[in-house]
PDB file of C-alpha atoms in Angstrom:
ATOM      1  CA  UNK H   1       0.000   0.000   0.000  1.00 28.00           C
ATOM      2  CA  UNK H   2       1.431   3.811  -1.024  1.00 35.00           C
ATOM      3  CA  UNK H   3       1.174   5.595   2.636  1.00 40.00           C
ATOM      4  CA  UNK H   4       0.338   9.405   2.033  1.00 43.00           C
ATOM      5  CA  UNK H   5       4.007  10.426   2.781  1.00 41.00           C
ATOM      6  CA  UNK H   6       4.691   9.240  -1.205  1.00 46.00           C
ATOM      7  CA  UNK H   7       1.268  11.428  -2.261  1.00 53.00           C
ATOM      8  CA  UNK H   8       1.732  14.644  -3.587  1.00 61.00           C
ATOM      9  CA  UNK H   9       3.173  15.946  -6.724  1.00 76.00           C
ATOM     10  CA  UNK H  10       6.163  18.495  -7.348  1.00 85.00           C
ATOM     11  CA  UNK H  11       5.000  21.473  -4.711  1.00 84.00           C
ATOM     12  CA  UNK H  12       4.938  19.036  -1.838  1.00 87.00           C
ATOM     13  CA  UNK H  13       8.616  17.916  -2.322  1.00 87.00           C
ATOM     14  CA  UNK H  14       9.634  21.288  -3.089  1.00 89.00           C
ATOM     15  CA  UNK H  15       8.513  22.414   0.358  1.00 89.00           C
ATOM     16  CA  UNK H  16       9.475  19.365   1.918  1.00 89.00           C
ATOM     17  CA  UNK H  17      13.296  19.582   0.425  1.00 93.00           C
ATOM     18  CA  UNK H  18      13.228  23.563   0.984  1.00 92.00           C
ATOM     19  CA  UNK H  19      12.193  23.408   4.357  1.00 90.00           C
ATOM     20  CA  UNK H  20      14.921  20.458   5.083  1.00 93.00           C
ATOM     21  CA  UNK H  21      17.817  22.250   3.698  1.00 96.00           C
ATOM     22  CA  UNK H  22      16.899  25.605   5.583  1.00 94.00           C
ATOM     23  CA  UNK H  23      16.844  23.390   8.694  1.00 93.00           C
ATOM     24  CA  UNK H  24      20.377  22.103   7.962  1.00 96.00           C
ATOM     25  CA  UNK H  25      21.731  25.703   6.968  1.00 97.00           C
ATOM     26  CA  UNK H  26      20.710  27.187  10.258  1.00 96.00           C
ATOM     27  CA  UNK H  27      21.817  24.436  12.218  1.00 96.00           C
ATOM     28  CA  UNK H  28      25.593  24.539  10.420  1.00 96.00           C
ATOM     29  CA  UNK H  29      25.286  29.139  10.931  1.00 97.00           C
ATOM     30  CA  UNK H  30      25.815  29.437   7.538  1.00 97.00           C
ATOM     31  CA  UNK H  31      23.909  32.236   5.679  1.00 96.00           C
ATOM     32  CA  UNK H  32      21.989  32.536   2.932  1.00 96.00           C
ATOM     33  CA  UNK H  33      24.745  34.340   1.312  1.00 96.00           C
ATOM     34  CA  UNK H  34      27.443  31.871   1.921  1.00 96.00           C
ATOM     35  CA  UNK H  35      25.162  29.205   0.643  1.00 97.00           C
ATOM     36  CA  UNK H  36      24.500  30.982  -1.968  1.00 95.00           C
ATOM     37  CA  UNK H  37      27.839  31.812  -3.243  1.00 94.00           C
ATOM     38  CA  UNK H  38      28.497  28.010  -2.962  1.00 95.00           C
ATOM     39  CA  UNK H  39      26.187  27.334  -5.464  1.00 96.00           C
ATOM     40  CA  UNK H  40      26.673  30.164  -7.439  1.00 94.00           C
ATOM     41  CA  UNK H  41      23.567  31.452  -7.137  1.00 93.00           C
ATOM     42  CA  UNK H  42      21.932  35.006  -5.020  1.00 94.00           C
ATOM     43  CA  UNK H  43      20.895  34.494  -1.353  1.00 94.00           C
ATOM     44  CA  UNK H  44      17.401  35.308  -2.924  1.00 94.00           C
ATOM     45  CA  UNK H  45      17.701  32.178  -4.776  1.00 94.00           C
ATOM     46  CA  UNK H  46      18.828  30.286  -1.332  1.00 96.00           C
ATOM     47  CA  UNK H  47      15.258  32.403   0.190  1.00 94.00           C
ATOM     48  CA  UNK H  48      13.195  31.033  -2.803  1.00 91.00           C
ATOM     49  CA  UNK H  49      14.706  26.814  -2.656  1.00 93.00           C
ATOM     50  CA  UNK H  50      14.110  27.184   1.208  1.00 92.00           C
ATOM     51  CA  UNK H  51      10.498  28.525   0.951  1.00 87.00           C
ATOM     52  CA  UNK H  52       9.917  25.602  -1.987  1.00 86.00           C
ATOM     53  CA  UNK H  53       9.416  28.096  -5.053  1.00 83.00           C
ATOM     54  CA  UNK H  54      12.032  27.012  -7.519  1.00 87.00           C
ATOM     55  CA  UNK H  55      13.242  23.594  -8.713  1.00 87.00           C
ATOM     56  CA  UNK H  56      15.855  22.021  -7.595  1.00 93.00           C
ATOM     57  CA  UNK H  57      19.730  20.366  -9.056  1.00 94.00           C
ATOM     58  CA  UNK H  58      21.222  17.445  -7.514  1.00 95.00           C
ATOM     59  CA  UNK H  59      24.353  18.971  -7.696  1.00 95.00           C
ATOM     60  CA  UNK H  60      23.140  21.930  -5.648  1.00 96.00           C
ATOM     61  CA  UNK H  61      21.338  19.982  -3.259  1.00 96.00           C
ATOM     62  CA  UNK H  62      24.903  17.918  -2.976  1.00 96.00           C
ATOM     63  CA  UNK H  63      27.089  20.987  -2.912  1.00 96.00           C
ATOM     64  CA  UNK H  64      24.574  22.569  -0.056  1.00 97.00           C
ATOM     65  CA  UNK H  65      24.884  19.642   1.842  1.00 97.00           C
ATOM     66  CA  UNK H  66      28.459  19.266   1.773  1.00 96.00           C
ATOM     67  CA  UNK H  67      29.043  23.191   3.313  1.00 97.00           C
ATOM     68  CA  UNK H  68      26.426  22.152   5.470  1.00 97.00           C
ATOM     69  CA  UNK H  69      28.622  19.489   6.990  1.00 96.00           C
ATOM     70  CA  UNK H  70      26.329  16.591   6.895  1.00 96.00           C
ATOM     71  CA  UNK H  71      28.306  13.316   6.495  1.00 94.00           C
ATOM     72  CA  UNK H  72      25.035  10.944   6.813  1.00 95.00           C
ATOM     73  CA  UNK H  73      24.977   8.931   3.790  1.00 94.00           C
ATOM     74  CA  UNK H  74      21.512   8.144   4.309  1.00 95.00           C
ATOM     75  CA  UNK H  75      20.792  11.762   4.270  1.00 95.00           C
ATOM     76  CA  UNK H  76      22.223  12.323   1.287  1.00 95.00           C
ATOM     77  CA  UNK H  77      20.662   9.703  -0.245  1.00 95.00           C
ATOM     78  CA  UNK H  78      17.088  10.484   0.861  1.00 94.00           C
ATOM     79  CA  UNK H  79      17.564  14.294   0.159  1.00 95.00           C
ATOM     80  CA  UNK H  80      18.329  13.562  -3.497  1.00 95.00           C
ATOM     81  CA  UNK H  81      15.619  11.326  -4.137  1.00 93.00           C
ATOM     82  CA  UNK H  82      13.353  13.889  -2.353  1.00 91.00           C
ATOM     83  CA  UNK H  83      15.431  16.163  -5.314  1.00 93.00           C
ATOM     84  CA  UNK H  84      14.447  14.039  -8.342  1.00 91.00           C
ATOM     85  CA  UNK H  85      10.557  13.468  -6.917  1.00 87.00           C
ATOM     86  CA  UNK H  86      10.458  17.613  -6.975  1.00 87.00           C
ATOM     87  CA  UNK H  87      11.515  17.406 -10.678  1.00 87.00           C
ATOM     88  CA  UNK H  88       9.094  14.928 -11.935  1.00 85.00           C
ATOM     89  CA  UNK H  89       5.815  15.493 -13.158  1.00 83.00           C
ATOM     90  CA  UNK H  90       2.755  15.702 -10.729  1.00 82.00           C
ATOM     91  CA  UNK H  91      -0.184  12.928 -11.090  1.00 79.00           C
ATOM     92  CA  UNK H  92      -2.249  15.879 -13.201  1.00 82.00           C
ATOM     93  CA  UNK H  93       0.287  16.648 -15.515  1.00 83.00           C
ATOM     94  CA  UNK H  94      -1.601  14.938 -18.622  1.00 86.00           C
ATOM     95  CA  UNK H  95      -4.453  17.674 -17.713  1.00 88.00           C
ATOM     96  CA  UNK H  96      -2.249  20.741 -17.696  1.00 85.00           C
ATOM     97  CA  UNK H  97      -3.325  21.297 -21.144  1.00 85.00           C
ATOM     98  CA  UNK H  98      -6.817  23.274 -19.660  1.00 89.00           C
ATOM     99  CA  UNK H  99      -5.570  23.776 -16.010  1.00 88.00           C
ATOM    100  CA  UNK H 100      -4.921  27.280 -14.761  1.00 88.00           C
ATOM    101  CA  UNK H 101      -1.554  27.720 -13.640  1.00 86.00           C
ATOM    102  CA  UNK H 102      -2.665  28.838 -10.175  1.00 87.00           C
ATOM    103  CA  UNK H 103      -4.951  25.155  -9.260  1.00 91.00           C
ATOM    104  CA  UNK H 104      -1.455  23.049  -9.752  1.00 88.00           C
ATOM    105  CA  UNK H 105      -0.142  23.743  -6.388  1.00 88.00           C
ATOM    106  CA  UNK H 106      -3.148  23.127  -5.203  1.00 92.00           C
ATOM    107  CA  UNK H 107      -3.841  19.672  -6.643  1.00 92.00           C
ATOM    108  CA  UNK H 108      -0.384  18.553  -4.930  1.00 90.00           C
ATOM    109  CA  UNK H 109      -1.675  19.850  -1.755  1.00 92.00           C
ATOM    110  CA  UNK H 110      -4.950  18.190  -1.727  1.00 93.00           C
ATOM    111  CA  UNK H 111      -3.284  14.831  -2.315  1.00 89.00           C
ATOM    112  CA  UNK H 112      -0.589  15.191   0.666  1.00 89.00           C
ATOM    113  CA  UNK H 113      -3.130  16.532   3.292  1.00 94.00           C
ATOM    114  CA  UNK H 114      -4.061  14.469   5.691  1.00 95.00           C
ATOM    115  CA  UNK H 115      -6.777  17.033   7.220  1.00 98.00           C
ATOM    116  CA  UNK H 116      -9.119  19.865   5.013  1.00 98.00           C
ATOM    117  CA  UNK H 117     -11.267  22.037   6.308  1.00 98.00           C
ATOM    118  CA  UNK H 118     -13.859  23.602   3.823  1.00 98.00           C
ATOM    119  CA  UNK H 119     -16.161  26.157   3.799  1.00 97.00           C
ATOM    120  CA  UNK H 120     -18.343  26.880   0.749  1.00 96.00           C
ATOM    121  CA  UNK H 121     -21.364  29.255   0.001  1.00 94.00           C
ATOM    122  CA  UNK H 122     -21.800  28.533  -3.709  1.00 94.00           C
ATOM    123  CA  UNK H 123     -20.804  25.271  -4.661  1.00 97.00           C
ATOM    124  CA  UNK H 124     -20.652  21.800  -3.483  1.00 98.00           C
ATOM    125  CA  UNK H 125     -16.864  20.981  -3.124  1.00 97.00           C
ATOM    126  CA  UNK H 126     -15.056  19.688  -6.018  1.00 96.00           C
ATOM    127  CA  UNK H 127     -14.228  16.319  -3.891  1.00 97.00           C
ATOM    128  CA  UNK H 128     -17.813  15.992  -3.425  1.00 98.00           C
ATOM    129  CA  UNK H 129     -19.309  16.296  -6.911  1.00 98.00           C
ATOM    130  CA  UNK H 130     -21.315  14.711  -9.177  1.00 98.00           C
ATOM    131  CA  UNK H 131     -19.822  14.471 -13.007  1.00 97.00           C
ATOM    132  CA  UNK H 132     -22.972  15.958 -14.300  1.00 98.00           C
ATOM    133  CA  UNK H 133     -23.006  18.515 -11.673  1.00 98.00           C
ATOM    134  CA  UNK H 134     -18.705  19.281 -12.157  1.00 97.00           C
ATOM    135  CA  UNK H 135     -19.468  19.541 -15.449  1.00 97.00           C
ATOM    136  CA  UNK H 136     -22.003  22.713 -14.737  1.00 97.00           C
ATOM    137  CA  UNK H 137     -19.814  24.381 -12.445  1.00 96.00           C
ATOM    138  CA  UNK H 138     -16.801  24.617 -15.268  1.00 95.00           C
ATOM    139  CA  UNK H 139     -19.485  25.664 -17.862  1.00 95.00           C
ATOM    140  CA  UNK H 140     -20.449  28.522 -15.195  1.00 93.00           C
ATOM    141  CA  UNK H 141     -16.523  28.695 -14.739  1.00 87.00           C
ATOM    142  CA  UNK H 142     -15.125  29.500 -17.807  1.00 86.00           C
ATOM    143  CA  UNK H 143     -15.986  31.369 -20.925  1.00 86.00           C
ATOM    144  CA  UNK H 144     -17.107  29.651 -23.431  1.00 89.00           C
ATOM    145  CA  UNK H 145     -14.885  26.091 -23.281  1.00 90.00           C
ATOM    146  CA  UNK H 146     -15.610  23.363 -25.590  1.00 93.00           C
ATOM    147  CA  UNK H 147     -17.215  20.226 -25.196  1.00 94.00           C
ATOM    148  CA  UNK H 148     -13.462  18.857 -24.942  1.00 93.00           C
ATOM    149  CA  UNK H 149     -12.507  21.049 -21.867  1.00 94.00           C
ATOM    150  CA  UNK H 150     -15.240  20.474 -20.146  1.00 96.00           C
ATOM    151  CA  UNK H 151     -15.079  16.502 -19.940  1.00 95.00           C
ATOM    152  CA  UNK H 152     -11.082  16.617 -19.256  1.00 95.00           C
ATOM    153  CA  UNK H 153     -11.892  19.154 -16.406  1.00 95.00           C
ATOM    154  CA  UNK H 154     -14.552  16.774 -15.280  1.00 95.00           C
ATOM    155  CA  UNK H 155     -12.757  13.701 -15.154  1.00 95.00           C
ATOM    156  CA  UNK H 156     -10.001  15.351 -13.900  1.00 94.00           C
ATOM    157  CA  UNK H 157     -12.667  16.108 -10.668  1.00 94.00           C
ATOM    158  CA  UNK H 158     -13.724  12.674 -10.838  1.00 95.00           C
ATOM    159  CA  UNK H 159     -10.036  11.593 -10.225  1.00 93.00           C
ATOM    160  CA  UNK H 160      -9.766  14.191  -7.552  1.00 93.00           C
ATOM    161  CA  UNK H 161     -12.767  12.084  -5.848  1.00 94.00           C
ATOM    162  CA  UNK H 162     -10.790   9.544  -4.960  1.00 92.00           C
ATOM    163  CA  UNK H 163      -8.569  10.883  -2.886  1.00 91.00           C
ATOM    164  CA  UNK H 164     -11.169  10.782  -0.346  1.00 94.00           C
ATOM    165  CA  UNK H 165     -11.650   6.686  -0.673  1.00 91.00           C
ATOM    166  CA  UNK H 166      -8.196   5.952  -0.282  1.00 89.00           C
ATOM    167  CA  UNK H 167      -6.953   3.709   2.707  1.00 89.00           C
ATOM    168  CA  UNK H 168      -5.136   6.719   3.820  1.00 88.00           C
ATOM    169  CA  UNK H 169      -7.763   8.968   3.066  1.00 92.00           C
ATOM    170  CA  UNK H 170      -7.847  12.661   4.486  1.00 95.00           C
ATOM    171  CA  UNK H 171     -10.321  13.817   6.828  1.00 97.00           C
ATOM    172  CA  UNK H 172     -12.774  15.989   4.679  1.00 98.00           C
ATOM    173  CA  UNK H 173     -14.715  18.544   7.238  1.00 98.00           C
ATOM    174  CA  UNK H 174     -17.008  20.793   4.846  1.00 98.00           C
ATOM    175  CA  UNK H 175     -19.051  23.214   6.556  1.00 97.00           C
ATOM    176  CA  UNK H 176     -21.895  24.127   3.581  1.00 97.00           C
ATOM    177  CA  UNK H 177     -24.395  27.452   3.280  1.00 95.00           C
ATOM    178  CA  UNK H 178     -27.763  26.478   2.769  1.00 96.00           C
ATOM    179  CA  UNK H 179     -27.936  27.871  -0.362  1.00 95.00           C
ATOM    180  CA  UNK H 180     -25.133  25.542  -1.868  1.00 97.00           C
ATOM    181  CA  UNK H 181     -27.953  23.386  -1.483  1.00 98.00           C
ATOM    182  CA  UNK H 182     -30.870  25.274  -2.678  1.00 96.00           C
ATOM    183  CA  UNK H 183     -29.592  26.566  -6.160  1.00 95.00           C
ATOM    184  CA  UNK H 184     -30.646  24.605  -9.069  1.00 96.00           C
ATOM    185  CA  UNK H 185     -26.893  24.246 -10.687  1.00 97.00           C
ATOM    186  CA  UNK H 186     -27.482  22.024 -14.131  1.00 96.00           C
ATOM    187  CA  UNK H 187     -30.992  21.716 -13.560  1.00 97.00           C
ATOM    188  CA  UNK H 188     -33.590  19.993 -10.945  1.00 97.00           C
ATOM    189  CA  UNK H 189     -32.152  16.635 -12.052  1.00 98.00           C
ATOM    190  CA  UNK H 190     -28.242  17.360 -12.057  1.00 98.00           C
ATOM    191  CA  UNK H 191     -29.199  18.936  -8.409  1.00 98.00           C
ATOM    192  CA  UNK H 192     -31.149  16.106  -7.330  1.00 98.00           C
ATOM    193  CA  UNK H 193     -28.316  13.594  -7.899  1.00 98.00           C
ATOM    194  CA  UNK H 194     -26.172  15.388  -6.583  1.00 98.00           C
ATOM    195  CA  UNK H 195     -27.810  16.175  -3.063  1.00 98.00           C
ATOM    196  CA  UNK H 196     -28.202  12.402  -3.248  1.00 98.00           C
ATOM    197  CA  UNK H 197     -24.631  11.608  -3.762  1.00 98.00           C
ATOM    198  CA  UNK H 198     -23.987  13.920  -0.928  1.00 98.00           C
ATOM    199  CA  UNK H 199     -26.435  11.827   1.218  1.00 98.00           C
ATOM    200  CA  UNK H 200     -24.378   8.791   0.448  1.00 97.00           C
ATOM    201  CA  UNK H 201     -21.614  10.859   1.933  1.00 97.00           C
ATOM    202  CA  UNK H 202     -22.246  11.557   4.475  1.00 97.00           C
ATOM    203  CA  UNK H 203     -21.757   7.517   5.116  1.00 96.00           C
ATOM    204  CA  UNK H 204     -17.814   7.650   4.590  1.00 96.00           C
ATOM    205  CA  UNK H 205     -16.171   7.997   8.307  1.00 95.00           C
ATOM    206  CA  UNK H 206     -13.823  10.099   6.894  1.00 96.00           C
ATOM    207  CA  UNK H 207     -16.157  13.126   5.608  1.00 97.00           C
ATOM    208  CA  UNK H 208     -17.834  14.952   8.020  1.00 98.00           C
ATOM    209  CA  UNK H 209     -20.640  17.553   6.509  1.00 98.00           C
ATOM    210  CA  UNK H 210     -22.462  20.372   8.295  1.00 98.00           C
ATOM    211  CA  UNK H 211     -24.707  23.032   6.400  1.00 97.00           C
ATOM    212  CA  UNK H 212     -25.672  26.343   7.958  1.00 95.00           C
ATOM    213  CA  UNK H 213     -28.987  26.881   7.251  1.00 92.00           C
ATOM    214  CA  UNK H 214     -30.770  30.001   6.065  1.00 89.00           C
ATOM    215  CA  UNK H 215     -31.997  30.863   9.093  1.00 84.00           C
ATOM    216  CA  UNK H 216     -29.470  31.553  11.080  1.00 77.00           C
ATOM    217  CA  UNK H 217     -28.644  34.701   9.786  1.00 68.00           C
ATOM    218  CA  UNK H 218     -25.191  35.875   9.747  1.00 64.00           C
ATOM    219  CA  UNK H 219     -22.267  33.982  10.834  1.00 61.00           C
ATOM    220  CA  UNK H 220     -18.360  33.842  11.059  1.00 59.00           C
ATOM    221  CA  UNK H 221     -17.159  33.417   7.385  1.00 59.00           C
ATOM    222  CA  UNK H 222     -19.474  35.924   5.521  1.00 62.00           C
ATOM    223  CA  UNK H 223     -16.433  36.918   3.614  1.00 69.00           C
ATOM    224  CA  UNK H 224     -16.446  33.630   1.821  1.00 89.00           C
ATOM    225  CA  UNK H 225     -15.120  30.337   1.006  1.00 94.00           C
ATOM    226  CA  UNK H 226     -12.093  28.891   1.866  1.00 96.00           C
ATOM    227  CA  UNK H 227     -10.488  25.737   2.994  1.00 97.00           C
ATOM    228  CA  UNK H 228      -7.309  24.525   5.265  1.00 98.00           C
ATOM    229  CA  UNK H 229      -5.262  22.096   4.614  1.00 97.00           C
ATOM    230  CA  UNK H 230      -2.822  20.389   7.282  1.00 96.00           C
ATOM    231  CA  UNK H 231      -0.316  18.026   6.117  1.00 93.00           C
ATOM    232  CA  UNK H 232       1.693  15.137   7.987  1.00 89.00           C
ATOM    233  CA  UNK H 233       4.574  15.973   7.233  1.00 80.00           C
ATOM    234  CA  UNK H 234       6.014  18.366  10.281  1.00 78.00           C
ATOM    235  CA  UNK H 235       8.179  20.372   8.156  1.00 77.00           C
ATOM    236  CA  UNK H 236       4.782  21.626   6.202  1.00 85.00           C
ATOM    237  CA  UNK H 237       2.989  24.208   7.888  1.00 89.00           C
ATOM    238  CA  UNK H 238      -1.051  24.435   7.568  1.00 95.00           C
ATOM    239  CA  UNK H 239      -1.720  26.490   4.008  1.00 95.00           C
ATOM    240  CA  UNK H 240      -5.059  28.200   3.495  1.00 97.00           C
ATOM    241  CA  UNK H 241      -6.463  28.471   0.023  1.00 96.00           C
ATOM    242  CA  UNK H 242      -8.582  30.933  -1.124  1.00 96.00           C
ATOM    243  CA  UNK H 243      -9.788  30.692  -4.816  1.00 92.00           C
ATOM    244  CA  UNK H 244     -10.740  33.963  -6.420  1.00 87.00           C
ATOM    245  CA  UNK H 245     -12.789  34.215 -10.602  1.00 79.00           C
ATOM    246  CA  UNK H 246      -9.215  34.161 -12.078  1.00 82.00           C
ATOM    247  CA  UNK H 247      -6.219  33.428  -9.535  1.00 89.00           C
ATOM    248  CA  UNK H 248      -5.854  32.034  -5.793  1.00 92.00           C
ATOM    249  CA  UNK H 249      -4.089  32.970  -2.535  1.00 94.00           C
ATOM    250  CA  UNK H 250      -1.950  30.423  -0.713  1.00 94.00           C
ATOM    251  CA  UNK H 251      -1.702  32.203   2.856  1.00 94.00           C
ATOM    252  CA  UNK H 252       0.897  30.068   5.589  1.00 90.00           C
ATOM    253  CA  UNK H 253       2.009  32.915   8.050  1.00 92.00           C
ATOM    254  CA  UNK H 254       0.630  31.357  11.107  1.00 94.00           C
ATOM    255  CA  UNK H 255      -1.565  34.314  12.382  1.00 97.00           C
ATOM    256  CA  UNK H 256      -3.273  33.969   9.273  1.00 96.00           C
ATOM    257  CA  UNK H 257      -3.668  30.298   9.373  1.00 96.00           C
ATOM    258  CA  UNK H 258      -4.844  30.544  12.765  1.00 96.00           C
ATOM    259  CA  UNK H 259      -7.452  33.722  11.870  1.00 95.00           C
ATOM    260  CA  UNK H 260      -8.724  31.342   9.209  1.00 95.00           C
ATOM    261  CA  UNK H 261      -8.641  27.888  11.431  1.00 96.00           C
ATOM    262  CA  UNK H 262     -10.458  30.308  14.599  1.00 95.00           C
ATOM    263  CA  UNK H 263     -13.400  31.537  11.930  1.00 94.00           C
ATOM    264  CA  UNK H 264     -13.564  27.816  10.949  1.00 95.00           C
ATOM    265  CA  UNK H 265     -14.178  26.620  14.490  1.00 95.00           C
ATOM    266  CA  UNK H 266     -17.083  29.432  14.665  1.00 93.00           C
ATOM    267  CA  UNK H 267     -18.478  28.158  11.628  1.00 94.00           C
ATOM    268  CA  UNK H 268     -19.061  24.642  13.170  1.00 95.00           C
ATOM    269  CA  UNK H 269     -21.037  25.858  16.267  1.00 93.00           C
ATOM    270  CA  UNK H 270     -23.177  27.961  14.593  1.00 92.00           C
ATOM    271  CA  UNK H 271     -24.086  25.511  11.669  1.00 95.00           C
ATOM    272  CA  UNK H 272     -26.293  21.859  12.276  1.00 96.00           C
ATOM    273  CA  UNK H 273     -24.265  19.332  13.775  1.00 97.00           C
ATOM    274  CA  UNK H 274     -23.055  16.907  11.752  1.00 97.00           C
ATOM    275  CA  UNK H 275     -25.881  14.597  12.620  1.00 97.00           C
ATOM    276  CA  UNK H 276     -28.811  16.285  11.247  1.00 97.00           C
ATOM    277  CA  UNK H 277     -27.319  16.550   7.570  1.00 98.00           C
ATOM    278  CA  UNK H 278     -28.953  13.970   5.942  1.00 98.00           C
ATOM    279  CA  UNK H 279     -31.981  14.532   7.371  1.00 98.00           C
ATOM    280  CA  UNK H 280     -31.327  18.414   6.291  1.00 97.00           C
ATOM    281  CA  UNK H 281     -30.534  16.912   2.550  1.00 98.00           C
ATOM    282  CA  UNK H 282     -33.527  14.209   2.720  1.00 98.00           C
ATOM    283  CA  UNK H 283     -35.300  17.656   3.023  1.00 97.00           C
ATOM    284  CA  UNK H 284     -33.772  19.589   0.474  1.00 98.00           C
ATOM    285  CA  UNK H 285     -34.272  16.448  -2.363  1.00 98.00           C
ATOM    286  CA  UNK H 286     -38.344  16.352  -0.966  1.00 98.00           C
ATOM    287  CA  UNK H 287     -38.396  20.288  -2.138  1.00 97.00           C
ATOM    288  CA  UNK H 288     -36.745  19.424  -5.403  1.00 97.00           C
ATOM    289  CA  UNK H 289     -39.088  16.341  -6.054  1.00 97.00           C
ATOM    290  CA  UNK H 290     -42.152  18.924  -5.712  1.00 95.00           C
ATOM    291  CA  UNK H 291     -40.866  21.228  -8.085  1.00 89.00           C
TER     292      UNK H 291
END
């Protein structure tokens, strides 16, 4: 079985090797500068491999570890195959050809998490839809895409869906507005199956759902959706992403992670408990079947 410490695409090694080597430098008290020079590169370039921004060359990665006086072996060894997984090709490669730039990090995150928090006042979650009902959302999405785009995005969604019926499988906690529920994306049918699909679930231990319903008036997140994702790996800090009509944020600074994480936690209390979803969906597909 692949544990979840070999899931995640390019960004995840980046971070993971960047955040290793700027352990090592500190511990040796060499600068960025010095390290720098001994690759022949700026100490901006030394700021940018630490944070996880820029590829990576073996023989840097060698020549950094050899001024950083590690003799392990076994380090060296592990370091440069964590060097040449940050080179190749994520699992979504073969889609890039009608990604936006700005999702790919993402898509490596999602994989490697091993917790996400979600909060959503338009649309269901992409891990949680339908095909017919993805396949809405990206017509909504984008400007006039072909028939072509649209199925590659969708299946590329579909794939995305089973990260959450893996062995390993994160912990999905989506927190829902009402009206993610009540507007008719695709049509009464498209909606229908997919509040169904969402009933079934809600039967997966590792998704819990909540929905904030429409009466109960304002609440913590009114500035809208985001999600948090927390990884096992404990050189990875929590990221937040927040995905705007035509690029995304990815916010780690910790007081923003824990702003984000705090207006979560509010967003839990105030919305049903987790228990009364499906009865709160059975509802929501008895209003659709009277349409």
């Amino acid at each position: 079985m692949t544990g979840r410490g070999d899931i995640g695409g390019s960004t995840v090694r980046r971070l993971q090797l960047g955040a290793r080597l700027r352990e090592l430098r500190l511990a040796a008290g060499v600068s960025r500068e010095a390290a720098g020079y001994r690759i022949r590169a700026s100490e901006s370039k030394i700021s940018r491999m630490e944070l996880g921004r820029v590829g990576f060359k073996a023989r840097d990665v060698t020549d950094l570890l050899l001024l950083y006086g590690v003799e392990d072996p076994g380090e060296h060894e592990r370091l440069l195959e964590l060097t040449k997984a940050a080179n190749s090709p994520s699992w979504w490669h073969t889609y890039g050809d009608v990604l936006e730039s700005w999702f790919h990090s993402y898509l490596d995150l999602e994989q490697a998490a091993e917790l996400i928090r979600t909060y959503e006042i338009q649309f269901v979650p992409g891990l949680l839809q339908t095909e017919a009902y993805a396949s809405a959302v990206i017509r909504l999405a984008h400007t006039n895409p072909s028939q072509h785009e649209v199925e590659r995005l969708a299946k590329l969604r579909m794939t995305r869906k089973e990260t959450l019926e893996r062995p390993d499988s994160p912990t999905f906690w989506a927190v829902l507005d009402e009206a993610v529920l009540r507007r008719l994306i695709g049509g009464k049918e498209v909606m229908r199956e997919q509040i169904v699909s969402l009933l079934q679930s809600c039967e997966n231990p590792n998704v819990r759902l909540q929905v904030i319903p429409f009466d109960s008036g304002g609440h913590a997140a009114a500035g809208g959706a985001f999600s948090i994702l927390r990884f096992p790996h404990e050189e990875l800090d929590d990221v937040v992403y927040i995905e705007h009509l035509t690029s995304a944020l990815y916010l780690d600074k910790r007081e923003d992670v824990d702003n984000y994480a705090a207006a979560f936690g509010r967003l839990i209390i105030e919305a049903a408990p987790p228990a009364r979803t499906p009865d709160i969906l059975k509802g929501v597909i008895a209003d659709l079947d009277a349409l």
